[in-house]
Amino acid sequence: MKEVILLKNGEIALKGLNRRTFEDQLIKNLRHRLSPLGAWQFSVAQSTVTAIPQDEYTDMDAAADICAKVFGFVGYSKALMVEKDMDVFRTVTADYLRDALAGAKTFKVCAKRADKKFPLTSPEICMEMGGVILSAFPHLTVDVHNPDVTVSIEVRDKAAFIHGNQQKGAGGMPAGSAGKAAILISGGIDSPVAAWMMAKRGLQLEAVHFASPPYTSERAEKKVHDLLGKVAAYSGRIRLHVVPFTAIQEAIRDKCPEELFTILMRRYMMRIAQVVAQENDCGALITGESVGQVASQTLYALACTDEAVSMPVFRPLIGMDKNEVIEVSRKIDTFDLSIQPYEDCCTVFTPKHPRTRPKLYYVQQAENLLDSDTLIEEAIRDTRVLMIRAH
Ligand code: ATP
Ligand code: MG
């Protein structure tokens, strides 16, 4: 008898021939994420992964919290793995689920019998165990439609599992199963949400942050580390490239028309991010832009930004309202960090009247005033790389 965690596969259960590849990635991610808590063994059957701790004293609550953030699972629950024997079920169930049942008003029993040789049918198991639970908790009543607690008894090939309500998993696809992309990360509310949304679709993340010391502080960069730490709790560790951006911003300020400052800066960011992305096997760039949010996010400005790069640019927030983005940022626990007031390089030298309809021709003319190749080369040469792990 042992406590384990059952994790229900999400979309990958629908995959055809290459389902194994997705499952392997999912288990690899899970193993990696649970490894700080000790050694684990994993098995897969009926679209469910069973995570079995190998050490005697593993913190199973901490393990469940980690499981809640692994993309690819739609649900999870701690469960008691026991012998396939009705006497055992009768003896342990009420005690194992004591906390949940004591606090509930209604319950039902749900039995699943994958092992058809088990002497009782599923309805018989339900009847029998319903009675056992009612005698242990006489205050409960049965509600088959909307119970506070569903007691599950799953009789599988090698063992049986007893558990209470299944918790909601993170959903999405296993991190890394869809390849890699580079997220342009600022210290704002939007880009960490954009990172999380694309990681949820199975992308492994490489992050690029532009810092402009002395205009931006070390504390502002630390904020980005902390934000990525929150995202990494879902996506797995993230390599962060911190690109010095001061020289480029000063060159634009000194030589180019003020109203084009923002769009020029954005194009340099995209170009540099593309080089980092290409050097690190990424197939796309990701930003936290959404239509109409600020001057650099009009259709004209977005088209002008895209023109600077050849890679696909993913903007998962493109049609979202700020409130909707904030809702996600609260859910993934980045909101409180994002609203800390540290300056971003975007807020340095912001023009009073940025162009909302920049013309590509004028933008390119302004860029010709700068030695772009050298500026970009130097920024990339002086880029620092750090590894950010889950916080
Ligand atoms: P955010 O909340 O993500 O800062 P924002 O609404 O402030 O977004 P902008 O400042 O216009 O929007 O930035 C748009 C996008 O450009 C960001 O979502 C991010 O992807 C990228 N970006 C902005 N500043 C930086 C930076 N310093 N380093 C890297 N990427 C950045
Ligand atoms: Mg920003």
mmCIF file of C-alpha atoms and ligand atoms in Angstrom, residues 183-192 208-211 266 269 286-289 293-294 296-297 322 344-346, ligand 1:
data_model
loop_
_atom_site.group_PDB
_atom_site.id
_atom_site.type_symbol
_atom_site.label_atom_id
_atom_site.label_comp_id
_atom_site.label_asym_id
_atom_site.label_seq_id
_atom_site.Cartn_x
_atom_site.Cartn_y
_atom_site.Cartn_z
ATOM 1 C CA ILE A 183 9.957 35.045 -26.062
ATOM 2 C CA LEU A 184 10.757 38.757 -25.904
ATOM 3 C CA ILE A 185 10.254 39.299 -22.219
ATOM 4 C CA SER A 186 9.834 42.662 -20.505
ATOM 5 C CA GLY A 187 8.955 43.240 -16.888
ATOM 6 C CA GLY A 188 5.342 44.006 -17.800
ATOM 7 C CA ILE A 189 2.095 42.117 -17.380
ATOM 8 C CA ASP A 190 1.755 40.929 -20.966
ATOM 9 C CA SER A 191 4.909 39.137 -21.997
ATOM 10 C CA PRO A 192 5.006 36.593 -19.111
ATOM 11 C CA VAL A 208 15.390 37.488 -24.622
ATOM 12 C CA HIS A 209 15.378 40.608 -22.457
ATOM 13 C CA PHE A 210 16.693 44.030 -23.450
ATOM 14 C CA ALA A 211 18.261 46.033 -20.643
ATOM 15 C CA ARG A 266 10.999 47.544 -31.708
ATOM 16 C CA MET A 269 14.608 44.222 -30.689
ATOM 17 C CA ILE A 286 6.824 35.429 -29.274
ATOM 18 C CA THR A 287 5.741 38.855 -28.007
ATOM 19 C CA GLY A 288 3.088 40.117 -25.613
ATOM 20 C CA GLU A 289 1.568 42.567 -28.083
ATOM 21 C CA GLN A 293 -2.872 48.553 -26.746
ATOM 22 C CA VAL A 294 -0.231 51.239 -27.361
ATOM 23 C CA SER A 296 3.560 50.434 -31.295
ATOM 24 C CA GLN A 297 0.672 47.971 -31.487
ATOM 25 C CA LYS A 322 -6.115 43.866 -20.765
ATOM 26 C CA ASP A 344 11.691 49.022 -18.664
ATOM 27 C CA CYS A 345 13.900 50.050 -21.569
ATOM 28 C CA CYS A 346 10.701 50.788 -23.530
HETATM 29 P P1 ATP B 1 4.482 44.054 -21.391
HETATM 30 O O1 ATP B 1 3.435 44.052 -20.339
HETATM 31 O O2 ATP B 1 4.825 42.708 -21.826
HETATM 32 O O3 ATP B 1 5.673 44.882 -20.998
HETATM 33 P P2 ATP B 1 3.476 46.277 -22.888
HETATM 34 O O4 ATP B 1 2.041 46.429 -22.966
HETATM 35 O O5 ATP B 1 4.220 47.089 -21.917
HETATM 36 O O6 ATP B 1 3.816 44.724 -22.670
HETATM 37 P P3 ATP B 1 5.303 47.151 -24.928
HETATM 38 O O7 ATP B 1 6.164 47.781 -23.908
HETATM 39 O O8 ATP B 1 4.911 47.910 -26.123
HETATM 40 O O9 ATP B 1 3.970 46.518 -24.354
HETATM 41 O O10 ATP B 1 6.013 45.868 -25.440
HETATM 42 C C1 ATP B 1 5.412 45.001 -26.337
HETATM 43 C C2 ATP B 1 6.171 43.685 -26.326
HETATM 44 O O11 ATP B 1 7.536 43.905 -26.672
HETATM 45 C C3 ATP B 1 6.249 43.032 -24.949
HETATM 46 O O12 ATP B 1 5.120 42.273 -24.681
HETATM 47 C C4 ATP B 1 7.479 42.181 -25.099
HETATM 48 O O13 ATP B 1 7.210 40.996 -25.819
HETATM 49 C C5 ATP B 1 8.383 43.075 -25.936
HETATM 50 N N1 ATP B 1 9.262 43.884 -25.081
HETATM 51 C C6 ATP B 1 9.026 45.105 -24.570
HETATM 52 N N2 ATP B 1 10.058 45.524 -23.797
HETATM 53 C C7 ATP B 1 10.980 44.543 -23.834
HETATM 54 C C8 ATP B 1 12.262 44.342 -23.232
HETATM 55 N N3 ATP B 1 12.809 45.255 -22.441
HETATM 56 N N4 ATP B 1 12.904 43.192 -23.486
HETATM 57 C C9 ATP B 1 12.354 42.252 -24.283
HETATM 58 N N5 ATP B 1 11.152 42.371 -24.864
HETATM 59 C C10 ATP B 1 10.468 43.498 -24.638
#
